[in-house]
Every structure is written in structure tokens, then in C-alpha cells.
Coordinates of N, CA and C in Angstrom, one line a residue:
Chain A
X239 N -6.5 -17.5 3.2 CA -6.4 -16.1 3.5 C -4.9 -15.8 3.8
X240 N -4.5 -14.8 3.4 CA -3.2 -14.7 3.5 C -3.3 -13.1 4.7
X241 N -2.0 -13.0 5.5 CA -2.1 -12.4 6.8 C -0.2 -11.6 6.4
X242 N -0.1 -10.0 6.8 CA 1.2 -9.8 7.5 C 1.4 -9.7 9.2
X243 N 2.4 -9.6 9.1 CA 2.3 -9.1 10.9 C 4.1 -8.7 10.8
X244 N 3.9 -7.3 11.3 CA 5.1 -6.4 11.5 C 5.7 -6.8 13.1
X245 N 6.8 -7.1 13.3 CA 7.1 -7.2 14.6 C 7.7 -5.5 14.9
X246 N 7.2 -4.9 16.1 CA 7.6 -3.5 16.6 C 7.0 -2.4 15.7
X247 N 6.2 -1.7 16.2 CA 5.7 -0.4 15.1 C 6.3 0.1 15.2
X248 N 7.8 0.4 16.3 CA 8.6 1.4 15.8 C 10.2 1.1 16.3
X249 N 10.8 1.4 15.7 CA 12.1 0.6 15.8 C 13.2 2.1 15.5
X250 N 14.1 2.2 16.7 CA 15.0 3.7 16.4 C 16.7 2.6 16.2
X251 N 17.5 3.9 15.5 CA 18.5 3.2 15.6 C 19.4 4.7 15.3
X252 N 20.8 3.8 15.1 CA 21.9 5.3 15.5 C 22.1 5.8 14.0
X253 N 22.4 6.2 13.6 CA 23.3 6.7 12.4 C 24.3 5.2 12.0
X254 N 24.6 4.6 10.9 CA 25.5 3.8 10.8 C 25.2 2.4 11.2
X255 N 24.2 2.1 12.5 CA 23.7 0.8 13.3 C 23.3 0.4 12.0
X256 N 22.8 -1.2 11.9 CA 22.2 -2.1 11.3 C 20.9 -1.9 11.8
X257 N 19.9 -1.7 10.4 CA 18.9 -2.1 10.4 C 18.6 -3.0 10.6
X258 N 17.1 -3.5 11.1 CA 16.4 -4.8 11.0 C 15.3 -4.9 11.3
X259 N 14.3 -5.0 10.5 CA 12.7 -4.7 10.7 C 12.1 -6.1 10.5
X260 N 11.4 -6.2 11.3 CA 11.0 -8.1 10.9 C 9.1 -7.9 10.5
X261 N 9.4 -9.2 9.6 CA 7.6 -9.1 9.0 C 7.9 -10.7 9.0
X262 N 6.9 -11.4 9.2 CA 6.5 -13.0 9.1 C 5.0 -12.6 8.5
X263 N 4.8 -14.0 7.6 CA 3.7 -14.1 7.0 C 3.1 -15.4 7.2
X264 N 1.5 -15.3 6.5 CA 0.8 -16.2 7.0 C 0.2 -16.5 4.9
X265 N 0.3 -17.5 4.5 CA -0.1 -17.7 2.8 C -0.5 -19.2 2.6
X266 N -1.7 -19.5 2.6 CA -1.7 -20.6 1.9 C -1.7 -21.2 0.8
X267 N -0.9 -20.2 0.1 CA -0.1 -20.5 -1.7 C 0.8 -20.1 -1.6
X268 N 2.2 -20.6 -2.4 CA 3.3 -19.8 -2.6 C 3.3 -18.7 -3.1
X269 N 3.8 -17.7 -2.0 CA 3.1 -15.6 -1.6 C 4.7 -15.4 -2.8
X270 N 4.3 -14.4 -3.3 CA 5.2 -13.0 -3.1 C 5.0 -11.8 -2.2
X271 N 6.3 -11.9 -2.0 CA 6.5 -10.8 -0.9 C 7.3 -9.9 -1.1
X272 N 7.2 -8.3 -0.4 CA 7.4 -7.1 -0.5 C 7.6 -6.1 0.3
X273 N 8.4 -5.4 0.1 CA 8.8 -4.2 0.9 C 8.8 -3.0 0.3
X274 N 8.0 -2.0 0.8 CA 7.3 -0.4 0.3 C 7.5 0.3 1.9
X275 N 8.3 1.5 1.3 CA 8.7 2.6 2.1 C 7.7 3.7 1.7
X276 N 7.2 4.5 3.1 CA 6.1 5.5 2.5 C 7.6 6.7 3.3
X277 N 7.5 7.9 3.1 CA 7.9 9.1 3.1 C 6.6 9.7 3.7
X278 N 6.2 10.6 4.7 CA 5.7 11.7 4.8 C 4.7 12.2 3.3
X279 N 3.4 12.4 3.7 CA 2.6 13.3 2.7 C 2.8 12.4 1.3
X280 N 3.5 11.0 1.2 CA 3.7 10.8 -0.6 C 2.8 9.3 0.0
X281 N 3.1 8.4 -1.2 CA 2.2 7.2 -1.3 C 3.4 6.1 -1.0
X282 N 3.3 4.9 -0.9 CA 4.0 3.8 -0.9 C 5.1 3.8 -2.4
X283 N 6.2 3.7 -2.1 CA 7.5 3.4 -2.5 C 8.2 1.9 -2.8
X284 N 8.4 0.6 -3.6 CA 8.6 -0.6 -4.0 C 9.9 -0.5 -3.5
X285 N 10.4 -1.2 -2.5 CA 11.7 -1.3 -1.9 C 12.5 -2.8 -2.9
X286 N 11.7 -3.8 -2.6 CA 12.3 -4.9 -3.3 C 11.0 -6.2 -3.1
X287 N 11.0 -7.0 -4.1 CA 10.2 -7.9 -3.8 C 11.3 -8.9 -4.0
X288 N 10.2 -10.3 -3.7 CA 10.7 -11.9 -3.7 C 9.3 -12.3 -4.8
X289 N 10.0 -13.1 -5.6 CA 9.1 -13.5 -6.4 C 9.1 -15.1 -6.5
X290 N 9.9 -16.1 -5.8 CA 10.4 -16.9 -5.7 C 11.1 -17.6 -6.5
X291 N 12.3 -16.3 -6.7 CA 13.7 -16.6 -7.4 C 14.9 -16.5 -6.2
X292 N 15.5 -16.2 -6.3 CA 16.8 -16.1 -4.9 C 15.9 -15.9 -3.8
X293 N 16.3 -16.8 -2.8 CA 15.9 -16.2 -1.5 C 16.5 -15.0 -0.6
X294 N 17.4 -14.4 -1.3 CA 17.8 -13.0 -0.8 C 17.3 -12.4 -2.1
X295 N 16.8 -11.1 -1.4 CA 16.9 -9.5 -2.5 C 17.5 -8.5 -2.3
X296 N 17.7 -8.2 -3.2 CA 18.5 -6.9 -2.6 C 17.5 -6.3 -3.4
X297 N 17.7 -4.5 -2.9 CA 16.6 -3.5 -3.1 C 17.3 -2.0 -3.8
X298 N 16.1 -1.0 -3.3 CA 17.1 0.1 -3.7 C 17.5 0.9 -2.0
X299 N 18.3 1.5 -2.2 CA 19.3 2.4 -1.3 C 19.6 1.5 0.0
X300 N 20.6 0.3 -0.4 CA 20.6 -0.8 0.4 C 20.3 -1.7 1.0
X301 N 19.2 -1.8 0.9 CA 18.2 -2.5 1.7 C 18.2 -4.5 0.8
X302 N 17.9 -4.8 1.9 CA 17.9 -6.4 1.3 C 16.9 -6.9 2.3
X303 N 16.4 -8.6 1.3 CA 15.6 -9.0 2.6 C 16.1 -10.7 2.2
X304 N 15.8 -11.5 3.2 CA 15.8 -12.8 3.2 C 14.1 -13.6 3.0
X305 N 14.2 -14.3 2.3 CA 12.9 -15.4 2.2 C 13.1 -16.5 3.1
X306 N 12.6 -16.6 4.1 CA 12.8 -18.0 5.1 C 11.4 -18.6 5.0
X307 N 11.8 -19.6 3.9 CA 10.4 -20.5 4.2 C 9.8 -21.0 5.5
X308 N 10.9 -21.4 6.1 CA 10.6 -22.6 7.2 C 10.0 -21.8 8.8
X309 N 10.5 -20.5 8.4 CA 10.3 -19.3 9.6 C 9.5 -18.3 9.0
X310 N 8.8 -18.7 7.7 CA 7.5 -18.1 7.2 C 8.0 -16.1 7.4
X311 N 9.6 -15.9 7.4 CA 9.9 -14.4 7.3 C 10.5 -13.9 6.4
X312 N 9.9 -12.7 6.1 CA 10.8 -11.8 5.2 C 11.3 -10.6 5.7
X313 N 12.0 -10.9 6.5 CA 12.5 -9.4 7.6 C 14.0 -8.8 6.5
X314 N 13.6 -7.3 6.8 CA 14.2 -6.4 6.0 C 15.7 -5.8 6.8
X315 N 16.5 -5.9 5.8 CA 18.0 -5.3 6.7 C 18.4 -4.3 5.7
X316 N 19.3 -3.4 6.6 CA 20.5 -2.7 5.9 C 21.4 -2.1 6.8
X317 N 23.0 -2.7 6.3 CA 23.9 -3.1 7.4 C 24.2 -1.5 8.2
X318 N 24.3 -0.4 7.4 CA 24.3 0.6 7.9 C 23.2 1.9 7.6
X319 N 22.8 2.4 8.6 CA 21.5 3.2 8.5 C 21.8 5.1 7.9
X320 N 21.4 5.1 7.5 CA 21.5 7.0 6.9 C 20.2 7.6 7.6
X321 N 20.2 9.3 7.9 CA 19.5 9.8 8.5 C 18.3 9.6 7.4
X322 N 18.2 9.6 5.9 CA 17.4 9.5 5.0 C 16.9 8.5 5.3
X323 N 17.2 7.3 5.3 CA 16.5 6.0 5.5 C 15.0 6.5 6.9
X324 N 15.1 7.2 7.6 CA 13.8 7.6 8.4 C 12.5 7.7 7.5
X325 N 11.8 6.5 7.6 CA 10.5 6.6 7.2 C 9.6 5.7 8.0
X326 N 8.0 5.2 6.8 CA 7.5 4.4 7.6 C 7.4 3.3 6.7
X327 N 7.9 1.7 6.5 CA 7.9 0.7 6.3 C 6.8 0.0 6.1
X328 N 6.3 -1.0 4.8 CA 5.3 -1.8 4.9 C 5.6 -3.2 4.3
X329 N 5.1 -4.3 5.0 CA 5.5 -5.2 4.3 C 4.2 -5.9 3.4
X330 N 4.3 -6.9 2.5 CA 3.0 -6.9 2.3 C 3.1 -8.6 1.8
X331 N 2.0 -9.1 1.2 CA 2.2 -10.8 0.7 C 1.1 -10.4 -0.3
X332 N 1.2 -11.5 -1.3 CA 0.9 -11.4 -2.5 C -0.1 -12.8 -2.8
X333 N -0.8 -13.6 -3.5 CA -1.0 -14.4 -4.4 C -0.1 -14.8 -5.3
X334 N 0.7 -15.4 -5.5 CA 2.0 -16.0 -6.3 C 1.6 -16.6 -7.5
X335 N 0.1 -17.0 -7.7 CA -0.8 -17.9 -8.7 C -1.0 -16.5 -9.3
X336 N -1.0 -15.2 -9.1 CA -1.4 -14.2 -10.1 C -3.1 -14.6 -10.2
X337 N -3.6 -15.4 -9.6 CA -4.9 -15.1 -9.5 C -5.9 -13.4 -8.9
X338 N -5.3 -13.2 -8.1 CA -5.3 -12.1 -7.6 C -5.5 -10.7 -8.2
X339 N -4.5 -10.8 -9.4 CA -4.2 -9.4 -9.8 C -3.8 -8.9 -9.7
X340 N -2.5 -9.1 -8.4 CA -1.9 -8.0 -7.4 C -2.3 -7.7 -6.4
X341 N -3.3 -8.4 -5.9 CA -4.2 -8.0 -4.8 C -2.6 -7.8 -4.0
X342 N -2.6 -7.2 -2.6 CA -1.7 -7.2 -1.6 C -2.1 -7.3 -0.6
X343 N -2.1 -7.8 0.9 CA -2.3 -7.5 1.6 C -1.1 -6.9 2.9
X344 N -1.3 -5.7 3.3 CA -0.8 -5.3 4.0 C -0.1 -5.2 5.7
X345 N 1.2 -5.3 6.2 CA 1.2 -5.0 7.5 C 0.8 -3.8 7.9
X346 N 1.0 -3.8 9.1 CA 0.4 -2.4 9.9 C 1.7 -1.6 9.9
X347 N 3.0 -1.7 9.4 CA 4.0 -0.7 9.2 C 4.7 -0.6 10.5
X348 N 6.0 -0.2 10.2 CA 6.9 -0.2 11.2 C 7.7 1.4 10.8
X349 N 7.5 2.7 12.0 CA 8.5 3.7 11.5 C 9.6 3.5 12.1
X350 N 10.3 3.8 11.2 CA 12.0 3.8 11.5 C 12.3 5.5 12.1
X351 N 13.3 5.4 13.2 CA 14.0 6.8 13.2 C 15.1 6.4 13.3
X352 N 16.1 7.4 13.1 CA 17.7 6.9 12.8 C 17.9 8.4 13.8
X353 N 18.6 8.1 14.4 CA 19.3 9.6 15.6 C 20.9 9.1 15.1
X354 N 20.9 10.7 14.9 CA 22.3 10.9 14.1 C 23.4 10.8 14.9
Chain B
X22 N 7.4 8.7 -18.1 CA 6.2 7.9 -16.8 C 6.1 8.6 -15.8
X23 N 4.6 8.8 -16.0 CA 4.3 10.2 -15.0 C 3.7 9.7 -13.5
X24 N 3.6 8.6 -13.6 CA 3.3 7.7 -12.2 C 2.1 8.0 -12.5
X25 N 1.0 7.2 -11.1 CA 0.0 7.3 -10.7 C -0.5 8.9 -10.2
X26 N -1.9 9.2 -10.8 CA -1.8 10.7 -10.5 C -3.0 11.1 -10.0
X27 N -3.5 11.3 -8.7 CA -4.6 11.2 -8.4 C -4.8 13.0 -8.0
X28 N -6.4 13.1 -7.8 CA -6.9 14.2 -7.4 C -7.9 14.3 -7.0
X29 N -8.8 15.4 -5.9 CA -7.4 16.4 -5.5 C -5.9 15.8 -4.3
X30 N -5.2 16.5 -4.3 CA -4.8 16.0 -2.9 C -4.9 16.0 -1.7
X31 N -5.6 17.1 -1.6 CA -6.6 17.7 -0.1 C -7.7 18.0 -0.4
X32 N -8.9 17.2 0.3 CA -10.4 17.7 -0.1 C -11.0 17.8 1.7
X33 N -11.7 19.0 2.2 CA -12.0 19.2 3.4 C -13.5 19.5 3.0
X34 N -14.2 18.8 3.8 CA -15.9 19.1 3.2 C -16.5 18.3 4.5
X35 N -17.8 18.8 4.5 CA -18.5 18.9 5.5 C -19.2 17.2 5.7
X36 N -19.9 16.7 6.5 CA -20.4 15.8 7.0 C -21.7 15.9 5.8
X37 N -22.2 14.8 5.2 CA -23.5 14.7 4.0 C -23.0 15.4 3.2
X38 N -21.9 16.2 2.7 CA -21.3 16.3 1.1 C -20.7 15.4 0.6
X39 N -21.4 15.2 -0.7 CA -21.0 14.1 -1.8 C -19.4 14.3 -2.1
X40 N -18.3 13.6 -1.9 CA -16.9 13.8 -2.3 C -16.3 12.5 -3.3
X41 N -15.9 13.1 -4.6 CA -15.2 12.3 -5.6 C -13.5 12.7 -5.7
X42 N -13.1 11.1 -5.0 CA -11.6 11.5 -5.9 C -11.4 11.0 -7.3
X43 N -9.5 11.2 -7.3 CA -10.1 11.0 -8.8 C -8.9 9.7 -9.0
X44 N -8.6 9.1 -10.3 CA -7.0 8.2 -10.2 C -7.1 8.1 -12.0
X45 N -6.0 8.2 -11.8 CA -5.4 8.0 -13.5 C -4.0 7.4 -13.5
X46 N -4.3 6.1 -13.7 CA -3.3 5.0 -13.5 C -2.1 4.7 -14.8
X47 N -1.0 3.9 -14.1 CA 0.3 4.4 -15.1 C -0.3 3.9 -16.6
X48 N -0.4 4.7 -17.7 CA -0.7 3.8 -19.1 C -0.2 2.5 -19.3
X49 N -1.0 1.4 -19.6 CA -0.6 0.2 -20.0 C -0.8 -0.6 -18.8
X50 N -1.2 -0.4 -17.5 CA -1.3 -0.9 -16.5 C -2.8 -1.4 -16.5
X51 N -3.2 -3.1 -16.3 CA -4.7 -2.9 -16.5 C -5.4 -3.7 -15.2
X52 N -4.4 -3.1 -13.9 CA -5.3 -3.2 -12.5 C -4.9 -1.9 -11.9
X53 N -6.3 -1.9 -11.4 CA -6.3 -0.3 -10.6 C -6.6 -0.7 -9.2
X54 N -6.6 -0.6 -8.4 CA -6.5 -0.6 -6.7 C -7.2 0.9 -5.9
X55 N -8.1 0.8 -5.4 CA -8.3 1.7 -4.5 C -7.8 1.0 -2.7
X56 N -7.0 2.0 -2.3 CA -6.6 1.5 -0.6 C -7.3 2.9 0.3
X57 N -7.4 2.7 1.4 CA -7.5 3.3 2.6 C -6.8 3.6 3.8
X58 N -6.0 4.4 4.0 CA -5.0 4.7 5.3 C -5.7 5.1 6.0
X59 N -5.7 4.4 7.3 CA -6.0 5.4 8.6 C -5.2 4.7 9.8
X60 N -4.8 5.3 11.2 CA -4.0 5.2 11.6 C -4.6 3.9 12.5
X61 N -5.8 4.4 13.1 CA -6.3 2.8 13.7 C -6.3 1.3 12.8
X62 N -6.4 1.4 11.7 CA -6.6 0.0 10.5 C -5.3 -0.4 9.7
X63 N -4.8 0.8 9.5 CA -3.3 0.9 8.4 C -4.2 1.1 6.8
X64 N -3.5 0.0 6.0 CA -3.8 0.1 5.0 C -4.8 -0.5 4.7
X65 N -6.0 -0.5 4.0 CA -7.0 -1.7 3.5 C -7.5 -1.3 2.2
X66 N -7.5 -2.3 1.4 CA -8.4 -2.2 -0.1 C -9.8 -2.4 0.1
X67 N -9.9 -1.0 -0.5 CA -10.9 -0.8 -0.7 C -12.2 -1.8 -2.1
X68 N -11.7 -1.4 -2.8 CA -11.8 -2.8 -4.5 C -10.6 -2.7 -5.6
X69 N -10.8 -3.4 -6.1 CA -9.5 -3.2 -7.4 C -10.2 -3.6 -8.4
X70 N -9.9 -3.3 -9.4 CA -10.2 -3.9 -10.9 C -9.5 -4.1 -12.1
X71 N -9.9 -4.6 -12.3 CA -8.9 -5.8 -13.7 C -9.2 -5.2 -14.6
X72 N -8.6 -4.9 -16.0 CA -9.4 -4.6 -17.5 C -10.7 -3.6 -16.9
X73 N -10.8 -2.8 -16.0 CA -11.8 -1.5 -16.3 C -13.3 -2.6 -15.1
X74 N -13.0 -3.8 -15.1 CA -14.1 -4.8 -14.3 C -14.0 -4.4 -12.7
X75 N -14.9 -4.3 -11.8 CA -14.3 -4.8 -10.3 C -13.8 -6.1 -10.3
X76 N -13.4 -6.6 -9.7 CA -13.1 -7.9 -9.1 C -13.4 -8.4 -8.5
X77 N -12.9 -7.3 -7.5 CA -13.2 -7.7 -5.4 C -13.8 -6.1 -4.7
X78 N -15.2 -5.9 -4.8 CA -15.4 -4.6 -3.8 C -15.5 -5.2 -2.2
X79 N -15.2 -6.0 -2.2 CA -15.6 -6.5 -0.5 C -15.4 -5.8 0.3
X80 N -13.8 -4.6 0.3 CA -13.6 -3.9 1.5 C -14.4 -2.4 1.2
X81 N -15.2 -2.3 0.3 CA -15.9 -1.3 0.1 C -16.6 -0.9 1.7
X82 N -16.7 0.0 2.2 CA -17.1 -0.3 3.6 C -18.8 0.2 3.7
X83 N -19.7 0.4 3.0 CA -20.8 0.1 2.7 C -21.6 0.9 1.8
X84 N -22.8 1.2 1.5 CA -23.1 1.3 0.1 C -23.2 2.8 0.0
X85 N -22.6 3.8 0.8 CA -22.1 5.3 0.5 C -20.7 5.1 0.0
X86 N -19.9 4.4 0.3 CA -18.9 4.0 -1.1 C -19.1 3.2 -2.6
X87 N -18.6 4.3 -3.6 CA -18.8 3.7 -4.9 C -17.6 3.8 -5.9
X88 N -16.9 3.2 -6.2 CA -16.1 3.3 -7.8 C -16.7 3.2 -9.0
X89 N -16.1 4.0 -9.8 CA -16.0 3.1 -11.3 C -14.6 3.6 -12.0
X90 N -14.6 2.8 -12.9 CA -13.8 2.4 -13.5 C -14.4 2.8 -15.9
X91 N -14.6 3.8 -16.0 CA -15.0 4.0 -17.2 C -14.4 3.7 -18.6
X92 N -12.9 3.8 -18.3 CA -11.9 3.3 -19.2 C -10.7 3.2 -18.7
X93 N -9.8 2.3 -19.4 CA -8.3 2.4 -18.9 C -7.3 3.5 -17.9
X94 N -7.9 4.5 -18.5 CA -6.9 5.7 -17.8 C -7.7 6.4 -16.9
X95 N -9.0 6.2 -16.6 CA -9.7 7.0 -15.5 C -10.2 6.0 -14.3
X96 N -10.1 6.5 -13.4 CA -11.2 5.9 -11.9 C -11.8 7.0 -11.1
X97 N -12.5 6.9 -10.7 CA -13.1 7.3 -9.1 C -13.8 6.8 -8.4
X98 N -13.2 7.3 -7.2 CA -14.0 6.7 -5.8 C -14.9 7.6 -5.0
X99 N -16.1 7.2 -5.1 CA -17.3 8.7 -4.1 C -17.9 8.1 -3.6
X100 N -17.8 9.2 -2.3 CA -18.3 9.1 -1.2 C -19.4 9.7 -0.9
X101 N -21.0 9.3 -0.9 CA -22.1 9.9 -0.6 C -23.3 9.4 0.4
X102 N -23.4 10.0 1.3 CA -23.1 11.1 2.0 C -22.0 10.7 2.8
X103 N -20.8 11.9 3.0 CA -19.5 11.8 3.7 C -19.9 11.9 5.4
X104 N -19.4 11.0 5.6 CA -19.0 11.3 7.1 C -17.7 11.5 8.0
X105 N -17.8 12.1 9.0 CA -16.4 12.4 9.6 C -15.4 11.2 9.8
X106 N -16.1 9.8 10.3 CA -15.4 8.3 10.2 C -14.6 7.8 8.9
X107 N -15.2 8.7 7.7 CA -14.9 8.5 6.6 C -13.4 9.5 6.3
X108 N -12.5 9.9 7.2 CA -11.7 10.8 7.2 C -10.4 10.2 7.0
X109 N -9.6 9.8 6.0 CA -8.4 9.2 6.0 C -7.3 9.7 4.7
X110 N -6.2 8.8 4.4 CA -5.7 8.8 3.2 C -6.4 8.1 2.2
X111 N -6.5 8.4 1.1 CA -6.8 7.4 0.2 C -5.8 6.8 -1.1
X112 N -5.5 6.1 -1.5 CA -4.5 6.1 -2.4 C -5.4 4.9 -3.5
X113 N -4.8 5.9 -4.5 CA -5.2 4.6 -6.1 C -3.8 4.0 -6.2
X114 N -3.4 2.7 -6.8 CA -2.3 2.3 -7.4 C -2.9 1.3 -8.4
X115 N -1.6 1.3 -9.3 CA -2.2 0.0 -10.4 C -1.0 -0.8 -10.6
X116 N -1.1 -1.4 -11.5 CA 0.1 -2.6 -11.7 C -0.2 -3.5 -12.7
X117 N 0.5 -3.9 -13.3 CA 0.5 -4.6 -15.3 C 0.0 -5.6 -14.8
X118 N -1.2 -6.0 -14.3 CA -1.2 -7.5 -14.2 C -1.1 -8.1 -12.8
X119 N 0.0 -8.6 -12.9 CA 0.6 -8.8 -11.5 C 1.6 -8.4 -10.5
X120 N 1.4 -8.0 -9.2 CA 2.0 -7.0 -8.7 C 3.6 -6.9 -8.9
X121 N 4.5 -5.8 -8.9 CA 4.1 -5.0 -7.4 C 3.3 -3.9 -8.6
X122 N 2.7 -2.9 -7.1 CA 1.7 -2.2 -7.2 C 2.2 -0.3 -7.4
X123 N 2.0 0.3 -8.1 CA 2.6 1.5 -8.1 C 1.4 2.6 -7.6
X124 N 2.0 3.5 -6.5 CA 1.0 3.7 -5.8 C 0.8 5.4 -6.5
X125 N -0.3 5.9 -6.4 CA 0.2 7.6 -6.2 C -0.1 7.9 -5.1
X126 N 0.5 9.1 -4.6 CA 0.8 10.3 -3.7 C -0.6 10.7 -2.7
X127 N -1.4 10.2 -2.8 CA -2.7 9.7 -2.5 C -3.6 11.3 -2.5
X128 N -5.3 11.2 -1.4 CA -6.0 12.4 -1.5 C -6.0 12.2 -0.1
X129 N -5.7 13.4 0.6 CA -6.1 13.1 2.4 C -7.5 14.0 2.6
X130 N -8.2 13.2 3.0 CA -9.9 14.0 2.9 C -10.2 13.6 4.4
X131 N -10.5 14.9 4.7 CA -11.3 15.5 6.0 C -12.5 15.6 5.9
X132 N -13.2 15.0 6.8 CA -14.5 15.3 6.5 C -15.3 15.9 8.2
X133 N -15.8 17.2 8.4 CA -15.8 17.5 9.2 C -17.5 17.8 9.7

């Protein structure tokens, strides 16, 4: 069974401060892992996956994550924050065997606010 | 690419009305996903299916929920009889195979 777990449901920061949203997982196959920004009223958003090629990713509108096997984390950065970056965050693990289909299983989300 | 496009986006209906959403997944994609938002659970799949098949209904949450899947570009998910516990977001997404998952804009259904 594969497991997320979001550290902090809610995490504020300043205009410009360094992001840092942490997600560790639980997979007993080699997972792909992911990061989906939801916006207000819309659906989940593909920030960046790991598919287990580089252990860093980079994403869209800055964002990057690191793959730490050994610390079972894929916590999400971006060195400086924009009032737009305010959303709600999800991390998720995957089936890496593609047995699955894409199944995902989901964290419980972390919202971000950024005070200008 | 018109994304994932479900409907309606707002459905408000009473306690024991039958409610169908709808999903029409990106062309060429041949897994569909039904999920479930609510604030106490977060997200949970509901079933997904492969080539038009279920796969996995397990998170179906019991036998007043039902999908199908009739061809490639259609789904729905109904709910009969609705209850108020049954009140959340619901989101279709699909994805070629293997993830990632492309979600649509979901239906938020009130059930009162």
C-alpha cells in the first residue's frame, strides 16, 4: 500500500521568502511522485513529477522538488514566493510498475498564503 | 486540447434525488478516474477505468454509487438515492496510460 503525508496543512510566508512544503512517502515499489496545485473553484493542476530520472525536478512557475530516497521525501521549494503562488498544494505517489494505471494516491494538501 | 470537461458544475438537489454527473475525458487518454473532495477526507478515488473497463471500484462508497464508462469519450457517476453526507467536489481526470492525471474543473454537488 502506498501512503502520503503532508507535513503542516498550512504554511504562510512573505512575498519573496523561500518556499518549502514537505511531503514524505510510504511505497513498497519504486513510486512516482508528484506535485498538483489546485486554485480556488478549478481541479488539480501538474506542477512537476519524478519519474525516476534526476532526483531534482524542476516544474512550472519555479517550483522544484528533490527525490530523497533515503528520507523517503519529495518536499516542494521555490526560492522566492509571488502573491500568485497562493493556493492549495497536493502531493501524491504513484505505482512506478504502471500496474496501476495511474492510480494516485493523495496527501491531505497543504494551503500556501504568501502576505505581500 | 480542450481538457477534461465535466458536467454540470453545480448540481443542488434534494435528499433521495437521483443525481448524474457527467466526464468527457482528454481524446486519446484510455484511463478515466473518478475522485472525491471533501474537507474532512481530502481527496479519494472513487474507481477508475482502463480501456472503458473498471479496474478498481473499491472506493465506491456503497451500492447508491455507480459509474459507467460506455465508450472512450463518455463517463458518469450516479448517485441514487442522494444524501446530504454525499455533498462534496467531485472531479473526473484521465491520463494515457500512466500517470500524471489531468484533472477537470470538477461538479460541486449539494445535496440538501
Amino acid at each position: 500500500a502506498q501512503s502520503v503525508t503532508q507535513l503542516g496543512s498550512h504554511v504562510s510566508v512573505s512575498e519573496g521568502a523561500l518556499v518549502l512544503l514537505r511531503c514524505n512517502y510510504s511505497s513498497s515499489v519504486p513510486p512516482y511522485l508528484f506535485w498538483y496545485v489546485q486554485y480556488p473553484n478549478q481541479g488539480l493542476q501538474l506542477l512537476l513529477k519524478y519519474t525516476s530520472a534526476a532526483t531534482l525536478v524542476k516544474g512550472i512557475n519555479g517550483f522544484e522538488a528533490e527525490f530523497k530516497k533515503s528520507e523517503t521525501s519529495f518536499h516542494l521549494t521555490k526560492p522566492s514566493a509571488h502573491m500568485s503562488d497562493a493556493a492549495e498544494y497536493f502531493c501524491a505517489v504513484s505505482d512506478a510498475g504502471g500496474t496501476s494505471y495511474g492510480k494516485l494516491t493523495f496527501g491531505q494538501g497543504t494551503i500556501l498564503t504568501v502576505h505581500p | 486540447d480542450a481538457g477534461v470537461i465535466q458536467s454540470p458544475r453545480h448540481e443542488v438537489t434534494e435528499m433521495g434525488q437521483e443525481v448524474t454527473l457527467r466526464c468527457k475525458p482528454i481524446s486519446g487518454h484510455n484511463s478515466l478516474f473518478w475522485y472525491r473532495q471533501t474537507m474532512m477526507r481530502g481527496l479519494e478515488l472513487l474507481i477508475y477505468f482502463n480501456n472503458n473497463v473498471p479496474i478498481d471500484d473499491s472506493g465506491m462508497p456503497e451500492d447508491r454509487f455507480s459509474a459507467k464508462m460506455p465508450n472512450a469519450s463518455f463517463s458518469t457517476l450516479k448517485i441514487q438515492p442522494s444524501e446530504p453526507r454525499d455533498s462534496a467536489v467531485y472531479f473526473c481526470a484521465s491520463s494515457p496510460g500512466i500517470s500524471p492525471l489531468h484533472f477537470g474543473n470538477g461538479t460541486r454537488l449539494t445535496v440538501t
